[in-house]
Short mmCIF file of C-alpha atoms and ligand atoms in Angstrom, two decimals:
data_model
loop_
_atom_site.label_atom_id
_atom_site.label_comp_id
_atom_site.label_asym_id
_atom_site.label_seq_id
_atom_site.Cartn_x
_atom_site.Cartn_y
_atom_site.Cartn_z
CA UNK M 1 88.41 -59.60 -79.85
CA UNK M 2 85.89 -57.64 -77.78
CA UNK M 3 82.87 -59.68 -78.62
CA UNK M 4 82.39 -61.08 -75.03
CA UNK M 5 82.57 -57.38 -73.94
CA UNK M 6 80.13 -57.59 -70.19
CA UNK M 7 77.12 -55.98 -70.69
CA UNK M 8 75.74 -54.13 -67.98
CA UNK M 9 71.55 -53.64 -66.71
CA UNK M 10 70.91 -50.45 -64.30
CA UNK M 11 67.17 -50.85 -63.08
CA UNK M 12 65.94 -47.95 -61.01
CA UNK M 13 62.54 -48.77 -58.96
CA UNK M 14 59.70 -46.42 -58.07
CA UNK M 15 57.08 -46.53 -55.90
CA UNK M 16 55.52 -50.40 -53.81
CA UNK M 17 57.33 -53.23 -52.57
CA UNK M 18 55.09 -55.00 -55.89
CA UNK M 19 57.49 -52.84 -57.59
CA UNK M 20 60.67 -54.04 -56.05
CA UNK M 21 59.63 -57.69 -57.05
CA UNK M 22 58.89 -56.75 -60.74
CA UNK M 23 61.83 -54.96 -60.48
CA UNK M 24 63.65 -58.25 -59.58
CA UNK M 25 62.10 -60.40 -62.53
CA UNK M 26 63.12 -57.83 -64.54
CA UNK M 27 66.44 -58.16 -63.02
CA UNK M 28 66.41 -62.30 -63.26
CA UNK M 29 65.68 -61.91 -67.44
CA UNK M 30 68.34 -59.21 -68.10
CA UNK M 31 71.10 -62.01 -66.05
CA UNK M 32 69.04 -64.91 -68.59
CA UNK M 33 70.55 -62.60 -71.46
CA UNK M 34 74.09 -62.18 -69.75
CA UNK M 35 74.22 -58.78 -68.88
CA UNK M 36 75.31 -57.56 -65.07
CA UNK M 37 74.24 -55.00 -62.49
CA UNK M 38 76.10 -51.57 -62.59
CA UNK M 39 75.04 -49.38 -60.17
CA UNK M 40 76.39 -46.27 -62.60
CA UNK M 41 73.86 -45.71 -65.19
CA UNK M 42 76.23 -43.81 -66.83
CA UNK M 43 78.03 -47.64 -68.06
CA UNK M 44 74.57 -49.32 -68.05
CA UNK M 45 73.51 -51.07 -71.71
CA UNK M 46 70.00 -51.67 -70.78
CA UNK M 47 68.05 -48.88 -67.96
CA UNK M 48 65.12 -49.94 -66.86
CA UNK M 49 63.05 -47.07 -65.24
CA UNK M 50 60.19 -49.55 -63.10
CA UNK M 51 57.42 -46.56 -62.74
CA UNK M 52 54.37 -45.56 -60.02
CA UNK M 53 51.59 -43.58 -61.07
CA UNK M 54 49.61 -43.82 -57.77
CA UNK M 55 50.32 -39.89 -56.96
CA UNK M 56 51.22 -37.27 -59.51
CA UNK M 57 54.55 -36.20 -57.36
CA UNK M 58 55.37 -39.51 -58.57
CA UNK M 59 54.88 -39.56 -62.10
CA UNK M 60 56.60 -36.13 -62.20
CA UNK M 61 59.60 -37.11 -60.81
CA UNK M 62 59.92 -40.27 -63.20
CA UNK M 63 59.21 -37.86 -66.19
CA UNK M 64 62.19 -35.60 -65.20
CA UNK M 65 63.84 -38.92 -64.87
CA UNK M 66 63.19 -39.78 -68.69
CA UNK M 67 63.79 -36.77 -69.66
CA UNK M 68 67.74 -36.85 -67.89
CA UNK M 69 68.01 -40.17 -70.30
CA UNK M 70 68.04 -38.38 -73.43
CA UNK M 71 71.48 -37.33 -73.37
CA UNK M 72 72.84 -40.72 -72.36
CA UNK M 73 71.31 -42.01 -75.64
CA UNK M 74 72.79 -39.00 -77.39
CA UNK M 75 76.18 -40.22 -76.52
CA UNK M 76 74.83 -44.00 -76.96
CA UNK M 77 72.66 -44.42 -79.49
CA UNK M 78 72.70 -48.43 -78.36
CA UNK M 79 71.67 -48.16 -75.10
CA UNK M 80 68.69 -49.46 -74.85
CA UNK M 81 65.64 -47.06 -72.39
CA UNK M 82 62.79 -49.55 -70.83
CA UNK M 83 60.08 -47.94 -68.84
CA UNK M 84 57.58 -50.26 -67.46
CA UNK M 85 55.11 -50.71 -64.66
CA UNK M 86 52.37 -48.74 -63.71
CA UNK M 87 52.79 -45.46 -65.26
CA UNK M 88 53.90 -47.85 -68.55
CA UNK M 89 50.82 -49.24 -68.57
CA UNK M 90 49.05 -45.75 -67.68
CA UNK M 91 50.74 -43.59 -70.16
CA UNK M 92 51.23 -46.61 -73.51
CA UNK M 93 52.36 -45.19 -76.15
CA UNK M 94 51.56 -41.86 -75.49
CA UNK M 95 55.42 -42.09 -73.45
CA UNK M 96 57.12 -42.37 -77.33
CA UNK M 97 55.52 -39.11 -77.99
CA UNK M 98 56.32 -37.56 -74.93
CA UNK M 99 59.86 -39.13 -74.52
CA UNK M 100 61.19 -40.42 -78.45
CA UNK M 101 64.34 -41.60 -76.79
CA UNK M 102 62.49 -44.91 -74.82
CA UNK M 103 62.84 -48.01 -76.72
CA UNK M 104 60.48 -50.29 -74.50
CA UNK M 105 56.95 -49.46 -73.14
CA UNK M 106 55.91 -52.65 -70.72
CA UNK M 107 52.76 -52.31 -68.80
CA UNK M 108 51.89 -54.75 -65.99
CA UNK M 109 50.88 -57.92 -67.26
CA UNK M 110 53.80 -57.69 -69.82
CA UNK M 111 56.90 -58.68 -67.10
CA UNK M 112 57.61 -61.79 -69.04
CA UNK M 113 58.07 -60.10 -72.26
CA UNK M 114 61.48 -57.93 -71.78
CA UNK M 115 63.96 -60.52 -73.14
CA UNK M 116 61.80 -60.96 -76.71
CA UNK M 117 61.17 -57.49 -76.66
CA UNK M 118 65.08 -56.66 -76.27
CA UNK M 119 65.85 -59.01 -79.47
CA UNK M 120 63.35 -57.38 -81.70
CA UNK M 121 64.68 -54.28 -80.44
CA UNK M 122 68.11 -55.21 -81.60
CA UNK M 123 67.10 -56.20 -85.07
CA UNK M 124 64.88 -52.90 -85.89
CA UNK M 125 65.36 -49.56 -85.31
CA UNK M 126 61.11 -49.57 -83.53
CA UNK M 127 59.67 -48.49 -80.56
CA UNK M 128 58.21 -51.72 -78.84
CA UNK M 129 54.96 -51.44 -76.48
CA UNK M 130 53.64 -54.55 -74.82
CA UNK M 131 50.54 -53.36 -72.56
CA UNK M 132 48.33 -55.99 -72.91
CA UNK M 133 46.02 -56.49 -69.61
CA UNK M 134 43.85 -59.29 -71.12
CA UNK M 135 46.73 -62.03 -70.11
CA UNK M 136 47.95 -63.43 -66.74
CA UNK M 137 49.22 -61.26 -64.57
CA UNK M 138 51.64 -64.26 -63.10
CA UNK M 139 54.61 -65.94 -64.93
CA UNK M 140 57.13 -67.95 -63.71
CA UNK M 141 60.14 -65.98 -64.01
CA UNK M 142 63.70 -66.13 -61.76
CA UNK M 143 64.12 -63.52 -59.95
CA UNK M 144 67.15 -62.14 -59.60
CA UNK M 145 66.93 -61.17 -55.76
CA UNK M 146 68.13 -57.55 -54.68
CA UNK M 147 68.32 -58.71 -51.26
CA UNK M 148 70.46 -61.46 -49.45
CA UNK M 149 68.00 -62.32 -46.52
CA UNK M 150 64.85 -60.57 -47.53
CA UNK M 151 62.74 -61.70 -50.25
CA UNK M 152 59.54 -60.35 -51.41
CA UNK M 153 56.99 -62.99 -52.33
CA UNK M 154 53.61 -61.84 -54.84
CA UNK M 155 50.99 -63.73 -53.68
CA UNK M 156 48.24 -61.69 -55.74
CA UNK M 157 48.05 -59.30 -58.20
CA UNK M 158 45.92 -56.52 -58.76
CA UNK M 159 42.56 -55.01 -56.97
CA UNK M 160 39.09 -55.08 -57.31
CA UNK M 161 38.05 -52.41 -54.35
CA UNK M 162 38.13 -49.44 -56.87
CA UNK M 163 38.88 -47.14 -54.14
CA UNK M 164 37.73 -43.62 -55.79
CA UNK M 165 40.88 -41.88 -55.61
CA UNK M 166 42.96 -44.74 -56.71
CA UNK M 167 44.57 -45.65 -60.37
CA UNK M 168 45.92 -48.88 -59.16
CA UNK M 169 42.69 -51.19 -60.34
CA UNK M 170 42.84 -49.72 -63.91
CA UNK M 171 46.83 -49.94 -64.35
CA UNK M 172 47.17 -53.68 -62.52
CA UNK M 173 43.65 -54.99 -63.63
CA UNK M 174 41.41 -57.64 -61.83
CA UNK M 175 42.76 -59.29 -58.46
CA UNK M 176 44.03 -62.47 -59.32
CA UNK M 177 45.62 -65.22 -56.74
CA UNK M 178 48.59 -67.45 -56.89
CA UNK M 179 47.53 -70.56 -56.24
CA UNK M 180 48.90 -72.23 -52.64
CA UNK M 181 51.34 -74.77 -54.14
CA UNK M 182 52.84 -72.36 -56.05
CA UNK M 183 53.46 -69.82 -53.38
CA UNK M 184 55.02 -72.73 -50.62
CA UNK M 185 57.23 -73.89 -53.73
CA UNK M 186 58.59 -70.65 -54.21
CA UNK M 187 59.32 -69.98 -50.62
CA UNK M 188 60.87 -73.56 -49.77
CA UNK M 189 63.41 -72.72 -52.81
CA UNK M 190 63.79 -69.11 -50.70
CA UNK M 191 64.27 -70.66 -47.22
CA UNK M 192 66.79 -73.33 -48.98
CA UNK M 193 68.81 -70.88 -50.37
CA UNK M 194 69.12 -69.11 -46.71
CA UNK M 195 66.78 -66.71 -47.02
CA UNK M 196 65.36 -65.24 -43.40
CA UNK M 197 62.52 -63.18 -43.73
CA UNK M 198 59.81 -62.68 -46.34
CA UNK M 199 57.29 -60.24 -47.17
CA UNK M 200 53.90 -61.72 -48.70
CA UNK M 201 52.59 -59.14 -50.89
CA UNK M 202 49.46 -58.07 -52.48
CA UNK M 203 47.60 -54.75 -53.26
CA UNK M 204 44.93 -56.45 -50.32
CA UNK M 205 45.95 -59.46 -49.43
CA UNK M 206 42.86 -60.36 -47.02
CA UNK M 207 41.11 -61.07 -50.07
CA UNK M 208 43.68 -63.64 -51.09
CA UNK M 209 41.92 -66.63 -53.10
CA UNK M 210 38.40 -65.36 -53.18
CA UNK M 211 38.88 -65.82 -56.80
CA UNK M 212 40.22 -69.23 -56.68
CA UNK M 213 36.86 -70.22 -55.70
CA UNK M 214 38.01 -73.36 -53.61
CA UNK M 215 37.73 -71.84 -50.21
CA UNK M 216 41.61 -71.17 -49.82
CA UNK M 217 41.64 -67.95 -48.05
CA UNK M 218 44.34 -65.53 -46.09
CA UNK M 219 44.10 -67.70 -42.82
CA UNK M 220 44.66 -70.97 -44.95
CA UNK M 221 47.81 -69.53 -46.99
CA UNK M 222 49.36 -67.99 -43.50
CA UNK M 223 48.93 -71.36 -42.06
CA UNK M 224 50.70 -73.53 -44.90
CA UNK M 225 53.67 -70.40 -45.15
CA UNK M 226 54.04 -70.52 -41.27
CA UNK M 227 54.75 -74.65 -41.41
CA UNK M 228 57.86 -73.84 -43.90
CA UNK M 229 61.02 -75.24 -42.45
CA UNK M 230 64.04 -72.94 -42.28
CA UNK M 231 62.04 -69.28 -42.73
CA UNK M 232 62.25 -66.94 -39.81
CA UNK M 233 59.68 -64.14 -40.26
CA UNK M 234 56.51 -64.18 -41.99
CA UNK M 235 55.82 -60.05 -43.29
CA UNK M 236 52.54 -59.30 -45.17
CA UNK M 237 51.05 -56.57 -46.81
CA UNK M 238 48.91 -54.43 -47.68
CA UNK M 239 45.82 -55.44 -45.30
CA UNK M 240 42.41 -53.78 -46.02
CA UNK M 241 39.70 -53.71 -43.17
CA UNK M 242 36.68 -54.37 -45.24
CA UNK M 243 38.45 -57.85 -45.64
CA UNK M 244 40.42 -58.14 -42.88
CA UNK M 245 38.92 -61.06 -40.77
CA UNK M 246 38.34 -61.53 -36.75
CA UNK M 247 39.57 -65.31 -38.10
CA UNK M 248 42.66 -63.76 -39.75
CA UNK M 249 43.69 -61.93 -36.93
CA UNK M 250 43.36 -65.59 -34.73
CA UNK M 251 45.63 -67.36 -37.54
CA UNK M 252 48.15 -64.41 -37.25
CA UNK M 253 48.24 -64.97 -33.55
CA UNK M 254 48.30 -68.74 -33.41
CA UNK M 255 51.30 -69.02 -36.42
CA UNK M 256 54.77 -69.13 -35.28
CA UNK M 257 56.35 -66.73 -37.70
CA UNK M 258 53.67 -64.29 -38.77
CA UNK M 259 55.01 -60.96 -37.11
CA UNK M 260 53.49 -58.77 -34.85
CA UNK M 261 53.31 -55.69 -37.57
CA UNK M 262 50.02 -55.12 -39.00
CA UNK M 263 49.51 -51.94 -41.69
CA UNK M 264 46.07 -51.61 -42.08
CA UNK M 265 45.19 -48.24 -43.54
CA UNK M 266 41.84 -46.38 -42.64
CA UNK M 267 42.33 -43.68 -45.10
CA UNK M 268 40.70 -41.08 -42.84
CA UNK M 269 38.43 -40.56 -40.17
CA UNK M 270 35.31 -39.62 -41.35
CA UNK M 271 32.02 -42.36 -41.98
CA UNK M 272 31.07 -39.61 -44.64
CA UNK M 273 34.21 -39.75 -46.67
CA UNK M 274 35.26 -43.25 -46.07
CA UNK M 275 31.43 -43.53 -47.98
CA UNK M 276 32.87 -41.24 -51.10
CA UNK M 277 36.27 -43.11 -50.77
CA UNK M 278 34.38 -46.65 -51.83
CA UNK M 279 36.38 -48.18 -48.58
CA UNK M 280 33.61 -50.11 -47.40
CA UNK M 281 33.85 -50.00 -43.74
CA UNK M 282 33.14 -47.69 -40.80
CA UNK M 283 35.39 -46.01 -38.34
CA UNK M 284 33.41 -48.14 -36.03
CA UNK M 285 34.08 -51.41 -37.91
CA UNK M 286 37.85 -50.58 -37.79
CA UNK M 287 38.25 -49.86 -34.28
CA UNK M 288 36.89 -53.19 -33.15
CA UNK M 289 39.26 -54.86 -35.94
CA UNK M 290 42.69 -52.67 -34.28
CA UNK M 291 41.09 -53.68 -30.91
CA UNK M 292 41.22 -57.33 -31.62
CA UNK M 293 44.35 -57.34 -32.98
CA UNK M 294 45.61 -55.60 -30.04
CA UNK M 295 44.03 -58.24 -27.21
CA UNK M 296 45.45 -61.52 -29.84
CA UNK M 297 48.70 -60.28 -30.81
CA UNK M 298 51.06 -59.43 -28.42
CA UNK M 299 52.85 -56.08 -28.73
CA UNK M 300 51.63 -55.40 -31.69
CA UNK M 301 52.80 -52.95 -33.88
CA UNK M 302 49.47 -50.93 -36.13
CA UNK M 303 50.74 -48.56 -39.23
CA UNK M 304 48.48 -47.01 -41.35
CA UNK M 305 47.79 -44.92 -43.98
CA UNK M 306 46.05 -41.41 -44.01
CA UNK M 307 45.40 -39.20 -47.38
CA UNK M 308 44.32 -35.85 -46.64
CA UNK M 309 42.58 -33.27 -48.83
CA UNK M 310 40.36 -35.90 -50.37
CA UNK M 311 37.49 -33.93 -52.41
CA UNK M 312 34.65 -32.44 -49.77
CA UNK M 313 36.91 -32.80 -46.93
CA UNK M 314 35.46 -30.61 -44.49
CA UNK M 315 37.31 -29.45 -41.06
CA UNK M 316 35.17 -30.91 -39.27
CA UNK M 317 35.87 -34.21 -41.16
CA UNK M 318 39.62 -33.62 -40.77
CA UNK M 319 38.95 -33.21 -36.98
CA UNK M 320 37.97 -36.14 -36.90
CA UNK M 321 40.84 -38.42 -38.72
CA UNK M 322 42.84 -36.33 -35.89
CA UNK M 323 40.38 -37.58 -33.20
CA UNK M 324 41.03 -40.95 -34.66
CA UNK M 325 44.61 -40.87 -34.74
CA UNK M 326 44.19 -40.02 -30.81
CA UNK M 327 42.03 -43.02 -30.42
CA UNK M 328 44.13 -45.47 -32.17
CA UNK M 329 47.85 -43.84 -31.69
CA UNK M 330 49.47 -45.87 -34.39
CA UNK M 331 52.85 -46.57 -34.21
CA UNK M 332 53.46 -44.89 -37.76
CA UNK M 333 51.24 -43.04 -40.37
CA UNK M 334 52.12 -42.75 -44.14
CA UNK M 335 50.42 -39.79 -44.83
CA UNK M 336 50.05 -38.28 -48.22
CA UNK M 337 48.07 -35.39 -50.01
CA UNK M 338 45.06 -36.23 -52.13
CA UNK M 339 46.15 -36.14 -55.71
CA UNK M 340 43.53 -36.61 -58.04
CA UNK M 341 44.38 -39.53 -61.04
CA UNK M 342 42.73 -39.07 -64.50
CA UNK M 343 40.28 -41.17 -64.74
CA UNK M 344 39.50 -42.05 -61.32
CA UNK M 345 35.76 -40.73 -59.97
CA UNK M 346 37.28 -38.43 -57.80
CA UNK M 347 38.98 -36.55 -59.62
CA UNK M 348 35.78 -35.49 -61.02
CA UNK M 349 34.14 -34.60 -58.05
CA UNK M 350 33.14 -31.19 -56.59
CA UNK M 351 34.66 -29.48 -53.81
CA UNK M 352 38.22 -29.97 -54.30
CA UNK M 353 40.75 -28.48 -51.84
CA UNK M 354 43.06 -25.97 -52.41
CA UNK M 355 46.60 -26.98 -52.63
CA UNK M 356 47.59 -24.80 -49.45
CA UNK M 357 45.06 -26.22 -47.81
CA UNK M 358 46.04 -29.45 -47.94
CA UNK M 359 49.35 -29.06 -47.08
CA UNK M 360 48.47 -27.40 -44.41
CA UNK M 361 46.25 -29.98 -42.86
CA UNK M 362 48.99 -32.39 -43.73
CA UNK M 363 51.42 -30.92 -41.54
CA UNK M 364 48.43 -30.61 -38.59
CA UNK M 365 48.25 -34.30 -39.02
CA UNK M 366 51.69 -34.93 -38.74
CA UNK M 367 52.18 -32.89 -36.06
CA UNK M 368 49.69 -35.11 -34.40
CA UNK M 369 51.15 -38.79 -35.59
CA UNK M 370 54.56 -37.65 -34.36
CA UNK M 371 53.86 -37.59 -30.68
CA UNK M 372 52.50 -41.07 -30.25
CA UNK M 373 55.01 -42.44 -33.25
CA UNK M 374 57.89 -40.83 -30.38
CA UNK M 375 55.93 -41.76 -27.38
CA UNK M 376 56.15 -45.78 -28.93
CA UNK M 377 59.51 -45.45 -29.38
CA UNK M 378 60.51 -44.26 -25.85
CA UNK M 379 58.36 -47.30 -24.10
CA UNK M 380 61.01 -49.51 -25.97
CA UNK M 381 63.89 -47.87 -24.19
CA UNK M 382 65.95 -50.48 -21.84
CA UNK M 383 64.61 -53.60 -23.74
CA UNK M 384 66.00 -55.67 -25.78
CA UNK M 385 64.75 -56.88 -29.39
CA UNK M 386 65.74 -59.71 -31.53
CA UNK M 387 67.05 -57.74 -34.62
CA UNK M 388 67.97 -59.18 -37.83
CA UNK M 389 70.95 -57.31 -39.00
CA UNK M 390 70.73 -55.30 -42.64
CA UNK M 391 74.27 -53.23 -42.48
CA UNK M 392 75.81 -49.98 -42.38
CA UNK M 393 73.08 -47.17 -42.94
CA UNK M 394 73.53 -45.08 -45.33
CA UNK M 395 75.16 -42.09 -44.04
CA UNK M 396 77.31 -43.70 -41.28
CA UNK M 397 79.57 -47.21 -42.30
CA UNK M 398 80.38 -47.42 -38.31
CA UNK M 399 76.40 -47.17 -38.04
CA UNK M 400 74.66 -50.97 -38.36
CA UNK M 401 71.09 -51.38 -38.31
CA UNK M 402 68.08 -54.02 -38.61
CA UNK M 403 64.27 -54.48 -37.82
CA UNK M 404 62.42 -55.87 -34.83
CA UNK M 405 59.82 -58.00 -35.67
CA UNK M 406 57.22 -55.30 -35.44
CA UNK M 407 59.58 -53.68 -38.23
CA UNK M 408 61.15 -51.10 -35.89
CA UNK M 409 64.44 -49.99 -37.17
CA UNK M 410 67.57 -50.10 -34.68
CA UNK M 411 70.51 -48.24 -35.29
CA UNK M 412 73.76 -49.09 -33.15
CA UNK M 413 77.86 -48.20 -33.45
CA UNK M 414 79.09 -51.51 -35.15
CA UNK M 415 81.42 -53.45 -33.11
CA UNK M 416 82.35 -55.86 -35.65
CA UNK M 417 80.59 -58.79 -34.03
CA UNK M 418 77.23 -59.11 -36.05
CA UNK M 419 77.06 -60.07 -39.64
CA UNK M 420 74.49 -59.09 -42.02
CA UNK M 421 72.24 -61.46 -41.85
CA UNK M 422 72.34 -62.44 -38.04
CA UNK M 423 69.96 -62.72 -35.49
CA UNK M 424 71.41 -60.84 -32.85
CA UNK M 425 69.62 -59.00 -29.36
CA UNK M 426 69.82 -54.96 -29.38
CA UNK M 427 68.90 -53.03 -26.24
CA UNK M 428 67.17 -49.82 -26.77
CA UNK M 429 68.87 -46.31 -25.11
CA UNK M 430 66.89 -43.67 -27.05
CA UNK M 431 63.50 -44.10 -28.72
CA UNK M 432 63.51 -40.93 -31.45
CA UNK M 433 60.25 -40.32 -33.89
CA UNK M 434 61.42 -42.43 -36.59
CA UNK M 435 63.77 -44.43 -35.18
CA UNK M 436 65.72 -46.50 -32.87
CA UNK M 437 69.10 -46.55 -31.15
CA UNK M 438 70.88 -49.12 -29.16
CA UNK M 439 73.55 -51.30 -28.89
CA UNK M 440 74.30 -55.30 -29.14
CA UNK M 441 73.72 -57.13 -26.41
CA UNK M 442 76.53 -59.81 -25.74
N1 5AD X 1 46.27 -39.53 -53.72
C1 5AD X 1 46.93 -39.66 -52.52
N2 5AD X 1 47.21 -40.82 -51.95
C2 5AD X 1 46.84 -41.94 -52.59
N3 5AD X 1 46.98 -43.24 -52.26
C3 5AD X 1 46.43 -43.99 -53.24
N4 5AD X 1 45.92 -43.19 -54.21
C4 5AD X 1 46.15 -41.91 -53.82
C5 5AD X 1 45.87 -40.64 -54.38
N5 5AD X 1 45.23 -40.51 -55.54
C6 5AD X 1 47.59 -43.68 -51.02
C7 5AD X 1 46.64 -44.51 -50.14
C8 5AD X 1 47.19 -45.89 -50.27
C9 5AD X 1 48.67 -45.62 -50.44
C10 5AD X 1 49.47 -46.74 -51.01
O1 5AD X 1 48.70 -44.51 -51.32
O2 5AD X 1 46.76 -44.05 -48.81
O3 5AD X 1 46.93 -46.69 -49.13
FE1 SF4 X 2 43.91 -48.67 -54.37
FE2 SF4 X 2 41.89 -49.16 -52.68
FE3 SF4 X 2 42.91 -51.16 -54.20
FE4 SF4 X 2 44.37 -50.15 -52.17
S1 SF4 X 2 42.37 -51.22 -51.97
S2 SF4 X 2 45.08 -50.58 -54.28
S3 SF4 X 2 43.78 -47.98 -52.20
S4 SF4 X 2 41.82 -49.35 -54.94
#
């Protein structure tokens, strides 16, 4: 008899670290219903494709993706094709025209459903779509953690900033908070079961609990997470500086465990197009909010993010996110080209840049980020960080690495004395653009 036959889940995750937690509840349901990770899709029973819509490079990747599906359902006409997340909840049902092969369709608010959605699945021969926004966004599901010392922790979901280039308000609705109790519950189950580090996430979490309207706020959360027994590090992001506080930045500085790596994207340089952006702040504004930060917590570590291209971008506006990189010199820049999202307003507005264009002022602005993202590095060399080790990387097994606390990654020749999961000190030799190299200190 082959009827207890293991049945196997293969969940491939685009885009956020929001994403990688989804990805995990999705994970923790498909374990509920007794099937097991594969890491070869090829033997998988259930694939889970956990999408990003927030740049069309994105989406077009995950619809090559689909399309490399059809054949495995060819061969296996019960293996069952989920897509869900943002792009789900974009693209509906318009994905079972596009892609007749996908079973499931589960937008954002829908995480819970998978497991009833798999059984009806299994009785009719239907397409399923669950996109309803209109419902919490937060369930409590088990997640089924990727990660052995690492766990993510949602503290919010959605965003109400409506940033004019971005799709994320309409495809994770309204900013809604977990409440306090439940957050500290979750994390004293995390820190019990050995857990080290955790990331507190949100599309903005400075405006955590504005909309539970009893005065909890950012500072009040970081305080209550920083008193958990047994947690070592205290990660958050995203922060956004129209909601970033002067009395945030003291709570960061006063907790024990709240690191010293702040990303705080500016978007670009320019008072003019943060205006058309909808960020609601000034280059002015920001710089005194870095500056703080800088004088309160020590060595601190500032990442950002920079879009370039956006629609009436100017030169002389690009100049100036240059001059600003030169003013600030982050430690690391995500940059990305401006990709306009349907329905967004700017997608509709005039003076759109040519493509070349904005590569070209892409590279110009890495060009620039590079020097002072190497000239960080190098002022580590000859100290030594507490590192909490990850493993081999992924092109060298003698090769271990792990993160500072300002999320710097260390690479050194393993030795066989740390274990994953260790606290261990790692002296820097060469400080390199986008990384770190050293060796164990003993
Ligand atoms: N085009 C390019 N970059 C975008 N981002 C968000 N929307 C877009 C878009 N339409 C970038 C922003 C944001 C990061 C997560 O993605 O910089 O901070
Ligand atoms: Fe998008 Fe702006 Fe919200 Fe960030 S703050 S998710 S960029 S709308």
């Amino acid at each position: 008899m082959d009827a207890m036959k293991n049945k196997f889940w293969f969940i491939q995750t685009y885009g956020c670290q929001m994403n990688e937690s989804d990805s995990e509840r999705y994970a923790g349901q498909l374990e509920a219903l007794g099937y097991h990770k594969t890491e070869d899709m090829e033997l998988a029973d259930v694939i889970l494709l956990n999408t990003c819509c927030v740049r069309e490079t994105a989406e077009g990747k995950i619809l090559g993706k689909i399309g490399e599906l059809k054949h495995l359902k060819e061969r296996n006409p019960a293996l069952l094709i989920a897509v869900t997340g943002c792009m789900a909840q974009e693209w509906q049902d318009r994905l079972f025209d596009r892609a007749p092969h996908v079973d499931l369709v589960i937008g954002t608010h829908n995480i819970h459903q998978l497991i009833t959605l798999i059984e009806e699945r299994q009785k009719a021969s239907d397409h399923y779509l669950a996109a309803d926004m209109d419902i919490p966004a937060f369930h409590d599901l088990p997640a089924k953690r990727f990660q052995k010392f690492f766990a993510w922790v949602p503290i919010m979901n959605g965003c109400n900033k409506f940033c004019t280039y971005c799709i994320v308000p309409y495809v994770r609705g309204r900013e809604v908070s977990r409440p306090v109790a439940d957050i500290v519950k979750e994390i004293r189950q995390i820190a019990a079961e050995g857990y080290k580090e955790i990331t507190l996430l949100g599309q903005n979490v400075n405006s955590y609990g504005m909309d539970l309207k009893d005065g909890t706020d950012f500072s009040y959360l970081l305080q209550a997470v920083d008193a958990i027994d047994g947690i070592e590090r205290v990660r958050y992001m995203t922060s956004h500086p129209k909601d970033m506080t002067f009395a945030m930045i003291d709570a960061i500085a006063a907790s024990k465990k709240v690191v010293n790596h702040m990303h705080l994207p500016i978007q670009c340089g320019s008072d003019e197009l943060l205006k058309k952006m909808n960020r609601g702040y000034t280059t002015d504004h920001y710089l005194e909010l870095a500056a703080y930060a800088r004088k309160r917590i020590p060595d601190l570590v500032l990442t950002t993010d920079i879009i370039v291209g956006f629609p009436g971008e100017t030169e002389a506006m690009f100049q100036d996110t240059l001059h600003l990189l030169k003013r600030v010199q982050y430690d690391m820049a995500y940059t990305f080209i401006y990709s306009p999202r349907t329905g967004t307003p700017a997608a509709k507005m005039p003076d759109q840049i040519p493509q070349e264009e904005k590569s070209h002022r892409l590279q110009r602005l890495m060009d620039v980020q590079n020097v002072f993202s190497l000239e960080h590095n190098q002022s580590m060399e000859h100290q030594v960080y507490d590192v909490i080790v990850e493993g081999p990387t992924k092109n060298d097994e003698n090769n271990w690495f792990g993160r500072t606390t300002g999320n710097k990654m260390i690479i050194w020749e393993n030795d066989g004395t740390a274990a994953v999961g260790d606290t261990v000190p790692v002296a820097v030799d060469k400080g390199q653009t986008w990384v770190l190299k050293g060796h164990l200190v003993h």
